[in-house]
């Protein structure tokens, strides 16, 4: 922690520390309960951080990443206001203002620094709540799961959101457990709790994901699990790790085989239609024609057909303004696209959501922010500032979530907004820590020589 914030945090009243921990729990609550409460909690954390930041005489100056975040947020707000004022109907778009969230990333990093010493217990409290909610909701839905019906895990608006949440919880729980299995400096009370709670949480997450019947999440998790297994092997001896991963894989294969008929019933038609599209594209080399044929085909499942129409419309709108996008004026153009019968304005692809609004320029800036934050987390781990489990949780959760964006606009949901605020706060906190660390000031070579002496 920056030395000035360390003093401020140590002098913080216990009541404010407890209140802050509750705010962080509410900030991540959309993973458990889909609501907008996280926005109010984040706003209060921002106010607390601003008060302490302004009071500090030795406060750190902003670096390029902080300026990029704030500059992008300001750009989004000013562009939104300009289009709103100049358009006859005062176009509001749909959730466009959410893309201004990077404006608050740096100050949330300060908020993270103020509550750094409370994070271990806050994380344990989160997993305790997740354990209770998973056990209750999955137990209630178990009869329907066993009968092959779709259920909504946790307290979510639909089963897709619940499946995404369970995937994130599963990844985080895995590394939470691995951290305590391999760390000798952690508090034993938290470690014992992790040994008991983590396996139960992971099993119930997998049951819930299966019960949610979300094909996009199944695919995203199927791609993520090998990456998770490779990362997990770094925590244990190779032989023991291979045995553990092998047993887990065997158990998963047996479980999938047991419910194979239900999986085929759920995902079979979509899989067949997808392979048919790939085959058609291989012959024609025309993606537009391939999508048109798939949309017109009676064999394309209804959910896939609607997504293809949405993606076709999105690409049409994006292609008309590929550099800077349409901003909050995009809905006006949307209603002139080819498939006007589709009723959704949620594009069911997180990347197209960005391209339609902000074009390639916006995608480039947001990618730069993400890379900058990721680099800070990676460097903080290399220098021993954060444990490897924290880094792996950060990257694997983002990887999993990025895969779910291929078929759903989860970045426009509460779970996506909350995830962006929490992970970015962590990344900006890592940036703060790196700036006070000797290696972060250009001593990489001397540190490397010291390590090898």
Short mmCIF file of C-alpha atoms in Angstrom, two decimals:
data_model
loop_
_atom_site.label_atom_id
_atom_site.label_comp_id
_atom_site.label_asym_id
_atom_site.label_seq_id
_atom_site.Cartn_x
_atom_site.Cartn_y
_atom_site.Cartn_z
CA UNK A 1 0.00 0.00 0.00
CA UNK A 2 1.16 3.54 -0.68
CA UNK A 3 2.69 4.76 2.58
CA UNK A 4 0.30 7.72 2.85
CA UNK A 5 -2.75 5.51 2.43
CA UNK A 6 -1.27 3.01 4.88
CA UNK A 7 -1.26 5.69 7.57
CA UNK A 8 -4.77 6.77 6.62
CA UNK A 9 -6.06 3.19 6.70
CA UNK A 10 -4.48 2.50 10.09
CA UNK A 11 -6.15 5.62 11.52
CA UNK A 12 -9.54 4.74 10.02
CA UNK A 13 -12.25 4.10 12.64
CA UNK A 14 -13.21 0.46 13.08
CA UNK A 15 -16.84 1.29 12.24
CA UNK A 16 -15.78 2.76 8.89
CA UNK A 17 -13.62 -0.28 8.17
CA UNK A 18 -16.56 -2.60 8.83
CA UNK A 19 -18.84 -0.42 6.74
CA UNK A 20 -16.29 -0.46 3.91
CA UNK A 21 -16.09 -4.26 3.98
CA UNK A 22 -19.87 -4.41 3.66
CA UNK A 23 -19.68 -2.00 0.73
CA UNK A 24 -17.15 -4.22 -1.07
CA UNK A 25 -19.43 -7.21 -0.50
CA UNK A 26 -22.35 -5.30 -1.98
CA UNK A 27 -20.05 -4.24 -4.82
CA UNK A 28 -19.54 -7.87 -5.86
CA UNK A 29 -23.09 -8.92 -4.94
CA UNK A 30 -24.38 -9.12 -8.56
CA UNK A 31 -22.52 -12.43 -8.76
CA UNK A 32 -25.04 -13.70 -6.19
CA UNK A 33 -28.07 -11.41 -6.43
CA UNK A 34 -28.77 -9.53 -9.65
CA UNK A 35 -29.55 -5.97 -8.61
CA UNK A 36 -28.20 -2.43 -8.96
CA UNK A 37 -27.13 -2.18 -5.32
CA UNK A 38 -23.48 -2.45 -6.38
CA UNK A 39 -23.72 0.99 -8.02
CA UNK A 40 -24.66 2.69 -4.77
CA UNK A 41 -21.98 0.78 -2.86
CA UNK A 42 -19.36 1.73 -5.44
CA UNK A 43 -20.43 5.36 -5.30
CA UNK A 44 -20.03 5.45 -1.51
CA UNK A 45 -16.59 3.81 -1.79
CA UNK A 46 -15.62 6.44 -4.35
CA UNK A 47 -16.72 9.23 -1.99
CA UNK A 48 -14.74 7.72 0.91
CA UNK A 49 -11.65 7.32 -1.29
CA UNK A 50 -11.94 10.89 -2.61
CA UNK A 51 -12.13 12.29 0.90
CA UNK A 52 -8.98 10.44 1.98
CA UNK A 53 -7.22 11.20 -1.31
CA UNK A 54 -7.85 14.95 -1.04
CA UNK A 55 -6.76 14.99 2.62
CA UNK A 56 -3.44 13.28 1.90
CA UNK A 57 -0.51 15.63 1.39
CA UNK A 58 1.74 12.92 -0.02
CA UNK A 59 -0.81 11.51 -2.43
CA UNK A 60 0.54 9.76 -5.55
CA UNK A 61 0.26 11.48 -8.91
CA UNK A 62 -1.69 9.87 -11.74
CA UNK A 63 0.18 7.76 -14.30
CA UNK A 64 -0.63 7.20 -17.97
CA UNK A 65 -3.10 4.40 -17.23
CA UNK A 66 -5.08 6.52 -14.79
CA UNK A 67 -5.16 9.40 -17.26
CA UNK A 68 -6.27 7.06 -20.03
CA UNK A 69 -9.12 5.70 -17.88
CA UNK A 70 -10.27 9.17 -16.86
CA UNK A 71 -9.81 10.56 -20.37
CA UNK A 72 -11.90 7.79 -21.89
CA UNK A 73 -14.64 8.24 -19.28
CA UNK A 74 -14.74 11.97 -19.96
CA UNK A 75 -14.84 11.33 -23.72
CA UNK A 76 -17.86 9.04 -23.31
CA UNK A 77 -19.71 11.57 -21.15
CA UNK A 78 -19.01 14.55 -23.44
CA UNK A 79 -19.90 12.60 -26.57
CA UNK A 80 -23.10 11.36 -24.98
CA UNK A 81 -24.06 14.93 -23.99
CA UNK A 82 -23.20 16.31 -27.44
CA UNK A 83 -25.34 13.74 -29.30
CA UNK A 84 -28.15 14.11 -26.78
CA UNK A 85 -28.26 17.88 -27.29
CA UNK A 86 -27.89 17.93 -31.07
CA UNK A 87 -30.36 15.17 -32.01
CA UNK A 88 -34.03 16.17 -32.45
CA UNK A 89 -35.34 13.42 -30.21
CA UNK A 90 -32.48 13.68 -27.68
CA UNK A 91 -31.15 10.17 -28.29
CA UNK A 92 -30.27 8.27 -25.13
CA UNK A 93 -29.15 5.01 -26.71
CA UNK A 94 -29.33 2.03 -24.35
CA UNK A 95 -27.00 1.78 -21.35
CA UNK A 96 -24.41 3.87 -23.20
CA UNK A 97 -23.40 5.81 -20.10
CA UNK A 98 -22.07 2.59 -18.54
CA UNK A 99 -19.03 2.82 -20.80
CA UNK A 100 -17.94 5.88 -18.81
CA UNK A 101 -17.17 3.65 -15.81
CA UNK A 102 -13.37 3.78 -16.43
CA UNK A 103 -13.53 7.34 -15.13
CA UNK A 104 -13.84 5.82 -11.64
CA UNK A 105 -11.26 3.04 -11.94
CA UNK A 106 -8.29 4.98 -10.47
CA UNK A 107 -10.17 6.27 -7.42
CA UNK A 108 -11.57 2.80 -6.79
CA UNK A 109 -7.94 1.65 -6.74
CA UNK A 110 -7.44 4.10 -3.88
CA UNK A 111 -10.52 2.68 -2.15
CA UNK A 112 -9.02 -0.80 -2.51
CA UNK A 113 -5.80 0.47 -0.93
CA UNK A 114 -7.69 1.88 2.06
CA UNK A 115 -9.30 -1.52 2.72
CA UNK A 116 -6.39 -3.72 1.67
CA UNK A 117 -5.87 -5.15 5.15
CA UNK A 118 -9.55 -6.15 5.36
CA UNK A 119 -9.71 -8.00 2.05
CA UNK A 120 -8.91 -11.50 3.32
CA UNK A 121 -11.85 -11.52 5.71
CA UNK A 122 -14.07 -9.80 3.13
CA UNK A 123 -13.27 -12.53 0.60
CA UNK A 124 -13.97 -15.23 3.19
CA UNK A 125 -17.32 -13.59 3.96
CA UNK A 126 -18.17 -13.56 0.26
CA UNK A 127 -17.49 -17.29 -0.08
CA UNK A 128 -19.53 -18.00 3.05
CA UNK A 129 -22.51 -16.19 1.54
CA UNK A 130 -21.94 -17.93 -1.82
CA UNK A 131 -21.84 -21.31 -0.08
CA UNK A 132 -25.15 -20.72 1.69
CA UNK A 133 -26.90 -19.37 -1.40
CA UNK A 134 -25.67 -22.15 -3.67
CA UNK A 135 -26.66 -24.90 -1.24
CA UNK A 136 -30.15 -23.43 -0.77
CA UNK A 137 -30.95 -22.55 -4.39
CA UNK A 138 -29.48 -25.71 -5.91
CA UNK A 139 -31.20 -27.90 -3.33
CA UNK A 140 -34.52 -26.23 -4.14
CA UNK A 141 -33.96 -26.71 -7.88
CA UNK A 142 -32.52 -30.22 -7.67
CA UNK A 143 -35.76 -32.06 -8.56
CA UNK A 144 -36.05 -30.00 -11.75
CA UNK A 145 -32.35 -30.44 -12.54
CA UNK A 146 -32.67 -34.22 -12.22
CA UNK A 147 -35.70 -34.19 -14.50
CA UNK A 148 -33.77 -32.29 -17.17
CA UNK A 149 -35.50 -28.92 -16.76
CA UNK A 150 -33.67 -25.60 -16.78
CA UNK A 151 -33.29 -23.77 -13.45
CA UNK A 152 -32.11 -20.31 -12.43
CA UNK A 153 -29.13 -20.60 -10.04
CA UNK A 154 -28.74 -18.11 -7.21
CA UNK A 155 -31.04 -15.05 -7.37
CA UNK A 156 -30.85 -13.98 -11.00
CA UNK A 157 -33.18 -12.70 -13.71
CA UNK A 158 -32.62 -15.77 -15.88
CA UNK A 159 -30.60 -18.95 -16.02
CA UNK A 160 -27.90 -17.56 -18.36
CA UNK A 161 -26.97 -14.86 -15.87
CA UNK A 162 -26.93 -17.45 -13.09
CA UNK A 163 -24.69 -19.78 -15.08
CA UNK A 164 -22.19 -16.98 -15.80
CA UNK A 165 -22.14 -16.10 -12.09
CA UNK A 166 -21.54 -19.72 -11.09
CA UNK A 167 -18.69 -19.96 -13.61
CA UNK A 168 -17.00 -16.93 -12.07
CA UNK A 169 -17.53 -18.29 -8.56
CA UNK A 170 -16.12 -21.68 -9.60
CA UNK A 171 -12.92 -20.13 -10.98
CA UNK A 172 -12.44 -17.84 -7.97
CA UNK A 173 -13.10 -20.68 -5.52
CA UNK A 174 -10.54 -22.91 -7.20
CA UNK A 175 -7.72 -20.42 -6.73
CA UNK A 176 -8.96 -19.44 -3.27
CA UNK A 177 -8.54 -23.05 -2.21
CA UNK A 178 -5.18 -23.44 -3.98
CA UNK A 179 -3.89 -20.32 -2.24
CA UNK A 180 -4.55 -21.75 1.22
CA UNK A 181 -3.26 -25.19 0.24
CA UNK A 182 0.11 -23.73 -0.74
CA UNK A 183 0.51 -20.63 1.46
CA UNK A 184 2.30 -20.94 4.78
CA UNK A 185 1.70 -17.33 5.85
CA UNK A 186 -2.11 -17.21 5.69
CA UNK A 187 -4.30 -17.31 8.75
CA UNK A 188 -5.20 -20.89 9.66
CA UNK A 189 -8.81 -20.01 10.46
CA UNK A 190 -9.43 -18.87 6.92
CA UNK A 191 -7.47 -21.81 5.55
CA UNK A 192 -9.57 -24.37 7.42
CA UNK A 193 -12.73 -22.68 6.23
CA UNK A 194 -11.48 -22.80 2.62
CA UNK A 195 -10.65 -26.53 2.91
CA UNK A 196 -14.26 -27.26 3.90
CA UNK A 197 -16.21 -24.69 1.91
CA UNK A 198 -14.35 -24.59 -1.42
CA UNK A 199 -15.01 -28.19 -2.57
CA UNK A 200 -18.71 -27.85 -1.72
CA UNK A 201 -18.97 -24.54 -3.59
CA UNK A 202 -17.22 -25.99 -6.64
CA UNK A 203 -19.48 -29.05 -6.80
CA UNK A 204 -22.65 -26.99 -6.43
CA UNK A 205 -21.43 -24.50 -9.06
CA UNK A 206 -20.99 -27.32 -11.58
CA UNK A 207 -24.44 -28.71 -10.78
CA UNK A 208 -25.95 -25.24 -11.14
CA UNK A 209 -24.19 -24.59 -14.46
CA UNK A 210 -25.49 -27.87 -15.82
CA UNK A 211 -28.97 -27.11 -14.51
CA UNK A 212 -29.01 -23.65 -16.08
CA UNK A 213 -28.81 -25.15 -19.59
CA UNK A 214 -26.84 -22.20 -20.98
CA UNK A 215 -25.01 -23.45 -24.07
CA UNK A 216 -22.78 -20.37 -24.26
CA UNK A 217 -21.61 -20.84 -20.67
CA UNK A 218 -21.07 -24.57 -21.25
CA UNK A 219 -18.79 -23.72 -24.17
CA UNK A 220 -16.98 -20.95 -22.28
CA UNK A 221 -16.38 -23.19 -19.28
CA UNK A 222 -15.28 -26.08 -21.49
CA UNK A 223 -12.58 -23.85 -22.99
CA UNK A 224 -11.64 -22.34 -19.63
CA UNK A 225 -11.25 -25.59 -17.66
CA UNK A 226 -8.03 -26.72 -19.43
CA UNK A 227 -6.49 -23.29 -18.81
CA UNK A 228 -7.58 -23.48 -15.18
CA UNK A 229 -6.05 -26.96 -14.87
CA UNK A 230 -2.73 -25.77 -16.33
CA UNK A 231 -2.64 -22.86 -13.89
CA UNK A 232 -3.55 -25.18 -10.99
CA UNK A 233 -0.57 -27.43 -11.76
CA UNK A 234 1.73 -24.55 -10.78
CA UNK A 235 0.58 -24.84 -7.15
CA UNK A 236 1.37 -28.48 -6.50
CA UNK A 237 4.02 -31.04 -7.34
CA UNK A 238 3.76 -32.25 -10.89
CA UNK A 239 2.95 -35.89 -10.07
CA UNK A 240 0.32 -35.02 -7.47
CA UNK A 241 -1.08 -32.30 -9.73
CA UNK A 242 -1.43 -34.63 -12.69
CA UNK A 243 -3.25 -37.16 -10.51
CA UNK A 244 -5.60 -34.47 -9.14
CA UNK A 245 -6.35 -33.00 -12.57
CA UNK A 246 -6.76 -36.48 -14.02
CA UNK A 247 -9.24 -37.50 -11.33
CA UNK A 248 -11.18 -34.27 -11.75
CA UNK A 249 -11.26 -34.73 -15.52
CA UNK A 250 -12.40 -38.34 -15.18
CA UNK A 251 -15.17 -37.31 -12.79
CA UNK A 252 -16.27 -34.60 -15.22
CA UNK A 253 -16.27 -37.01 -18.16
CA UNK A 254 -18.33 -39.55 -16.21
CA UNK A 255 -20.78 -36.84 -15.16
CA UNK A 256 -21.14 -35.57 -18.72
CA UNK A 257 -21.62 -39.11 -20.02
CA UNK A 258 -24.32 -39.76 -17.43
CA UNK A 259 -26.38 -36.78 -18.61
CA UNK A 260 -25.33 -36.98 -22.25
CA UNK A 261 -28.88 -37.36 -23.57
CA UNK A 262 -30.03 -34.19 -21.85
CA UNK A 263 -26.95 -32.32 -23.05
CA UNK A 264 -27.58 -33.52 -26.60
CA UNK A 265 -31.22 -32.47 -26.37
CA UNK A 266 -30.20 -29.01 -25.16
CA UNK A 267 -27.14 -28.29 -27.30
CA UNK A 268 -27.46 -30.78 -30.17
CA UNK A 269 -29.56 -28.71 -32.61
CA UNK A 270 -27.42 -25.60 -32.05
CA UNK A 271 -24.20 -27.59 -32.51
CA UNK A 272 -25.48 -29.11 -35.75
CA UNK A 273 -26.57 -25.71 -37.07
CA UNK A 274 -23.19 -24.22 -36.15
CA UNK A 275 -21.28 -26.96 -37.98
CA UNK A 276 -23.59 -26.50 -40.97
CA UNK A 277 -22.73 -22.80 -41.01
CA UNK A 278 -19.01 -23.57 -40.87
CA UNK A 279 -19.39 -26.01 -43.76
CA UNK A 280 -21.35 -23.47 -45.82
CA UNK A 281 -18.77 -20.77 -45.14
CA UNK A 282 -15.93 -23.11 -46.15
CA UNK A 283 -17.62 -23.53 -49.52
CA UNK A 284 -18.75 -19.95 -50.21
CA UNK A 285 -16.19 -17.88 -48.25
CA UNK A 286 -18.98 -15.31 -47.82
CA UNK A 287 -19.92 -14.80 -44.17
CA UNK A 288 -22.89 -12.54 -45.01
CA UNK A 289 -24.43 -15.12 -47.33
CA UNK A 290 -23.73 -17.89 -44.83
CA UNK A 291 -25.56 -16.02 -42.06
CA UNK A 292 -28.49 -15.24 -44.37
CA UNK A 293 -28.88 -18.90 -45.29
CA UNK A 294 -28.70 -19.94 -41.62
CA UNK A 295 -31.34 -17.37 -40.64
CA UNK A 296 -33.64 -18.59 -43.39
CA UNK A 297 -33.06 -22.27 -42.64
CA UNK A 298 -35.91 -24.04 -40.82
CA UNK A 299 -33.31 -26.22 -39.05
CA UNK A 300 -31.72 -23.32 -37.18
CA UNK A 301 -32.94 -23.26 -33.52
CA UNK A 302 -35.02 -20.21 -32.60
CA UNK A 303 -32.51 -18.85 -30.05
CA UNK A 304 -29.64 -19.16 -32.53
CA UNK A 305 -31.75 -17.64 -35.32
CA UNK A 306 -32.51 -14.57 -33.21
CA UNK A 307 -28.86 -14.15 -32.29
CA UNK A 308 -27.82 -14.36 -35.94
CA UNK A 309 -30.35 -11.65 -36.81
CA UNK A 310 -29.03 -9.47 -33.99
CA UNK A 311 -25.43 -9.99 -35.06
CA UNK A 312 -26.29 -9.29 -38.71
CA UNK A 313 -28.00 -6.04 -37.74
CA UNK A 314 -25.12 -5.12 -35.45
CA UNK A 315 -22.53 -5.67 -38.15
CA UNK A 316 -24.60 -3.63 -40.60
CA UNK A 317 -24.82 -0.73 -38.15
CA UNK A 318 -21.12 -0.96 -37.25
CA UNK A 319 -20.06 -1.09 -40.91
CA UNK A 320 -21.78 2.25 -41.53
CA UNK A 321 -19.54 3.96 -38.92
CA UNK A 322 -16.58 1.63 -38.28
CA UNK A 323 -14.07 4.11 -36.87
CA UNK A 324 -15.92 5.95 -34.10
CA UNK A 325 -19.30 4.18 -34.03
CA UNK A 326 -22.66 5.83 -33.49
CA UNK A 327 -22.52 6.72 -29.81
CA UNK A 328 -25.96 7.01 -28.23
CA UNK A 329 -27.42 7.60 -31.70
CA UNK A 330 -27.05 3.93 -32.59
CA UNK A 331 -30.65 2.96 -31.78
CA UNK A 332 -31.97 5.26 -34.51
CA UNK A 333 -29.79 3.48 -37.04
CA UNK A 334 -30.64 0.10 -35.48
CA UNK A 335 -34.32 0.41 -36.41
CA UNK A 336 -33.31 0.81 -40.07
CA UNK A 337 -31.31 -2.43 -40.19
CA UNK A 338 -32.29 -5.47 -42.24
CA UNK A 339 -34.01 -7.62 -39.62
CA UNK A 340 -36.39 -5.10 -38.07
CA UNK A 341 -38.66 -7.84 -36.71
CA UNK A 342 -36.19 -8.82 -33.98
CA UNK A 343 -37.36 -7.13 -30.79
CA UNK A 344 -34.16 -7.02 -28.73
CA UNK A 345 -31.77 -4.10 -28.36
CA UNK A 346 -29.46 -6.28 -26.27
CA UNK A 347 -27.13 -7.43 -29.04
CA UNK A 348 -26.15 -10.73 -27.37
CA UNK A 349 -22.49 -10.12 -28.15
CA UNK A 350 -20.43 -7.92 -25.86
CA UNK A 351 -17.88 -7.01 -28.53
CA UNK A 352 -20.52 -5.84 -31.01
CA UNK A 353 -22.01 -3.73 -28.21
CA UNK A 354 -18.71 -1.81 -28.10
CA UNK A 355 -18.15 -1.63 -31.86
CA UNK A 356 -21.64 -0.31 -32.62
CA UNK A 357 -21.29 2.50 -30.09
CA UNK A 358 -17.61 3.44 -30.27
CA UNK A 359 -16.19 1.71 -33.35
CA UNK A 360 -12.63 0.51 -33.67
CA UNK A 361 -11.34 3.56 -31.80
CA UNK A 362 -13.34 2.65 -28.71
CA UNK A 363 -12.37 -1.01 -28.93
CA UNK A 364 -8.70 0.00 -29.16
CA UNK A 365 -8.86 2.34 -26.15
CA UNK A 366 -10.72 -0.15 -23.97
CA UNK A 367 -8.28 -2.88 -25.01
CA UNK A 368 -5.38 -0.63 -24.02
CA UNK A 369 -6.96 -0.06 -20.61
CA UNK A 370 -7.47 -3.79 -20.12
CA UNK A 371 -3.90 -4.60 -21.18
CA UNK A 372 -2.53 -1.87 -18.91
CA UNK A 373 -4.44 -3.17 -15.91
CA UNK A 374 -3.46 -6.76 -16.69
CA UNK A 375 0.19 -5.79 -16.98
CA UNK A 376 0.04 -4.12 -13.55
CA UNK A 377 -1.45 -7.24 -11.99
CA UNK A 378 1.16 -9.47 -13.65
CA UNK A 379 4.06 -7.27 -12.53
CA UNK A 380 2.65 -7.03 -9.00
CA UNK A 381 2.58 -10.82 -8.81
CA UNK A 382 6.13 -11.17 -10.17
CA UNK A 383 7.38 -8.77 -7.53
CA UNK A 384 5.61 -10.55 -4.69
CA UNK A 385 3.09 -7.79 -4.04
CA UNK A 386 0.09 -10.05 -4.65
CA UNK A 387 -0.10 -13.84 -4.36
CA UNK A 388 -0.20 -15.92 -7.57
CA UNK A 389 -3.73 -17.05 -6.75
CA UNK A 390 -4.96 -13.43 -6.95
CA UNK A 391 -3.34 -12.97 -10.35
CA UNK A 392 -4.70 -16.27 -11.68
CA UNK A 393 -8.19 -15.46 -10.41
CA UNK A 394 -8.01 -12.09 -12.15
CA UNK A 395 -6.89 -13.43 -15.52
CA UNK A 396 -8.90 -16.66 -15.66
CA UNK A 397 -12.13 -14.93 -14.55
CA UNK A 398 -11.66 -12.29 -17.25
CA UNK A 399 -10.84 -15.00 -19.82
CA UNK A 400 -13.98 -16.97 -18.93
CA UNK A 401 -16.13 -13.85 -18.95
CA UNK A 402 -14.71 -12.72 -22.30
CA UNK A 403 -15.79 -16.05 -23.80
CA UNK A 404 -19.34 -15.63 -22.50
CA UNK A 405 -19.47 -12.27 -24.32
CA UNK A 406 -19.40 -14.12 -27.65
CA UNK A 407 -23.05 -15.11 -27.27
CA UNK A 408 -24.39 -12.68 -24.65
CA UNK A 409 -24.03 -9.01 -23.77
CA UNK A 410 -23.00 -9.76 -20.19
CA UNK A 411 -20.96 -6.56 -20.05
CA UNK A 412 -24.27 -4.66 -20.07
CA UNK A 413 -25.60 -6.64 -17.14
CA UNK A 414 -25.08 -5.92 -13.45
CA UNK A 415 -22.69 -8.87 -13.21
CA UNK A 416 -20.47 -7.45 -15.98
CA UNK A 417 -20.52 -3.91 -14.66
CA UNK A 418 -19.67 -5.11 -11.15
CA UNK A 419 -16.88 -7.33 -12.46
CA UNK A 420 -15.35 -4.44 -14.40
CA UNK A 421 -15.37 -2.18 -11.33
CA UNK A 422 -13.95 -4.78 -8.94
CA UNK A 423 -11.22 -6.12 -11.25
CA UNK A 424 -10.22 -2.62 -12.35
CA UNK A 425 -10.04 -1.44 -8.74
CA UNK A 426 -7.67 -4.34 -8.07
CA UNK A 427 -5.61 -3.52 -11.17
CA UNK A 428 -5.32 0.16 -10.24
CA UNK A 429 -4.36 -0.79 -6.68
CA UNK A 430 -1.57 -2.96 -8.14
CA UNK A 431 -0.42 0.10 -10.09
CA UNK A 432 -0.28 2.10 -6.87
CA UNK A 433 1.74 -0.61 -5.15
CA UNK A 434 4.16 -0.91 -8.07
CA UNK A 435 4.93 2.79 -8.01
CA UNK A 436 6.29 2.60 -4.47
CA UNK A 437 8.11 -0.71 -5.08
CA UNK A 438 11.84 -0.39 -5.89
CA UNK A 439 11.58 -2.56 -9.00
CA UNK A 440 8.79 -0.39 -10.36
CA UNK A 441 11.22 2.56 -10.42
CA UNK A 442 13.52 0.93 -12.92
CA UNK A 443 15.65 -1.38 -10.78
CA UNK A 444 14.67 -4.58 -12.65
CA UNK A 445 18.30 -5.37 -13.54
CA UNK A 446 19.67 -4.92 -10.03
CA UNK A 447 16.80 -6.92 -8.57
CA UNK A 448 17.47 -9.72 -11.04
CA UNK A 449 21.15 -9.76 -10.14
CA UNK A 450 20.27 -9.85 -6.43
CA UNK A 451 17.94 -12.80 -6.91
CA UNK A 452 20.61 -14.83 -8.67
CA UNK A 453 23.46 -14.15 -6.25
#
